[in-house]
Amino acid sequence: MKEMKLNLFPFSMSEDCLYLNIYAPDHAHEGSNLPVMVWIHGGGLVAGMASMYDGSTLAATEDVVVVTIQYHLGVLGFFSTGDQHARGNWGYLDQVATLRWVQQNIAHFGGNPNRVTIFGESSGGTSVSSHVVSPMSQGLFHGTIMESGVTLLPCL
């Protein structure tokens, strides 16, 4: 039997969630008050990372500050025993922490914390819809774009 190798992505992935990427137009400076778009990547909550997405074109052409985020995935992000021993959802808590960071710091990069839109595709869209209904996320964003994922999907 021949061994099959599967490469999901052409670069290495990391569970280090202390990173986010910020892309701003060249003219952006503190006080620019540009709209902010926070990208939550898809990948079935098991694969993906912030550096897979280059927000520089979106930032330049749409005159926005783009933030791509990293969060715990797979068992490290979403494992739950269904009781107090392992409640799960650390990946979502990483996302909430990022949104709080954006509220506190994005003005230094030319962004307006009162004009934050979160957007994502696939499981990133599911994350976005989860933040819409989560009390922990209230007031941390002002608009949403969900591409092909919603919280009530039976498979997630």
PDB file of C-alpha atoms in Angstrom, residues 6-64:
ATOM      1  CA  LEU A   6      -1.679  15.390   2.587  1.00  0.00           C
ATOM      2  CA  ASN A   7      -0.604  19.021   2.665  1.00  0.00           C
ATOM      3  CA  LEU A   8      -3.423  21.365   3.580  1.00  0.00           C
ATOM      4  CA  PHE A   9      -1.371  24.532   3.298  1.00  0.00           C
ATOM      5  CA  PRO A  10       1.981  25.369   1.693  1.00  0.00           C
ATOM      6  CA  PHE A  11       3.319  26.799   4.958  1.00  0.00           C
ATOM      7  CA  SER A  12       3.527  25.749   8.560  1.00  0.00           C
ATOM      8  CA  MET A  13       0.741  26.492  11.009  1.00  0.00           C
ATOM      9  CA  SER A  14       1.053  27.473  14.645  1.00  0.00           C
ATOM     10  CA  GLU A  15      -1.192  27.366  17.701  1.00  0.00           C
ATOM     11  CA  ASP A  16       0.503  30.529  18.975  1.00  0.00           C
ATOM     12  CA  CYS A  17      -2.453  32.865  19.267  1.00  0.00           C
ATOM     13  CA  LEU A  18      -0.716  35.992  20.419  1.00  0.00           C
ATOM     14  CA  TYR A  19      -0.575  37.441  16.920  1.00  0.00           C
ATOM     15  CA  LEU A  20      -2.689  39.570  14.674  1.00  0.00           C
ATOM     16  CA  ASN A  21      -1.817  41.388  11.481  1.00  0.00           C
ATOM     17  CA  ILE A  22      -2.787  44.986  10.799  1.00  0.00           C
ATOM     18  CA  TYR A  23      -2.922  46.446   7.299  1.00  0.00           C
ATOM     19  CA  ALA A  24      -3.545  50.161   6.844  1.00  0.00           C
ATOM     20  CA  PRO A  25      -3.478  52.491   3.833  1.00  0.00           C
ATOM     21  CA  ASP A  26      -0.213  54.401   3.393  1.00  0.00           C
ATOM     22  CA  HIS A  27      -1.810  57.686   4.466  1.00  0.00           C
ATOM     23  CA  ALA A  28      -3.289  56.276   7.706  1.00  0.00           C
ATOM     24  CA  HIS A  29      -2.132  57.843  10.946  1.00  0.00           C
ATOM     25  CA  GLU A  30      -3.428  58.191  14.469  1.00  0.00           C
ATOM     26  CA  GLY A  31      -6.577  60.266  14.157  1.00  0.00           C
ATOM     27  CA  SER A  32      -7.504  59.138  10.623  1.00  0.00           C
ATOM     28  CA  ASN A  33     -10.665  57.462  11.966  1.00  0.00           C
ATOM     29  CA  LEU A  34     -10.816  54.924   9.155  1.00  0.00           C
ATOM     30  CA  PRO A  35     -13.330  52.072   9.255  1.00  0.00           C
ATOM     31  CA  VAL A  36     -11.894  48.806  10.596  1.00  0.00           C
ATOM     32  CA  MET A  37     -12.494  45.315   9.211  1.00  0.00           C
ATOM     33  CA  VAL A  38     -11.530  42.338  11.395  1.00  0.00           C
ATOM     34  CA  TRP A  39     -11.133  39.105   9.380  1.00  0.00           C
ATOM     35  CA  ILE A  40     -11.868  35.776  11.093  1.00  0.00           C
ATOM     36  CA  HIS A  41     -10.531  32.976   8.904  1.00  0.00           C
ATOM     37  CA  GLY A  42     -12.359  29.769   8.117  1.00  0.00           C
ATOM     38  CA  GLY A  43     -10.950  26.259   8.167  1.00  0.00           C
ATOM     39  CA  GLY A  44     -13.537  24.232  10.051  1.00  0.00           C
ATOM     40  CA  LEU A  45     -12.191  25.485  13.396  1.00  0.00           C
ATOM     41  CA  VAL A  46      -9.246  23.118  12.914  1.00  0.00           C
ATOM     42  CA  ALA A  47      -7.015  24.802  10.316  1.00  0.00           C
ATOM     43  CA  GLY A  48      -5.957  28.282   9.225  1.00  0.00           C
ATOM     44  CA  MET A  49      -4.064  31.288  10.515  1.00  0.00           C
ATOM     45  CA  ALA A  50      -3.895  35.054  10.246  1.00  0.00           C
ATOM     46  CA  SER A  51      -0.883  35.087   7.934  1.00  0.00           C
ATOM     47  CA  MET A  52      -2.762  33.161   5.233  1.00  0.00           C
ATOM     48  CA  TYR A  53      -4.567  36.369   4.316  1.00  0.00           C
ATOM     49  CA  ASP A  54      -2.968  39.538   3.019  1.00  0.00           C
ATOM     50  CA  GLY A  55      -5.201  42.485   3.822  1.00  0.00           C
ATOM     51  CA  SER A  56      -3.009  45.092   2.118  1.00  0.00           C
ATOM     52  CA  THR A  57      -5.052  45.294  -1.094  1.00  0.00           C
ATOM     53  CA  LEU A  58      -8.353  45.612   0.767  1.00  0.00           C
ATOM     54  CA  ALA A  59      -6.843  48.284   3.019  1.00  0.00           C
ATOM     55  CA  ALA A  60      -5.462  50.272   0.081  1.00  0.00           C
ATOM     56  CA  THR A  61      -8.429  50.027  -2.295  1.00  0.00           C
ATOM     57  CA  GLU A  62     -11.230  50.444   0.244  1.00  0.00           C
ATOM     58  CA  ASP A  63      -9.498  52.913   2.568  1.00  0.00           C
ATOM     59  CA  VAL A  64      -9.974  50.769   5.672  1.00  0.00           C
TER      60      VAL A  64
END
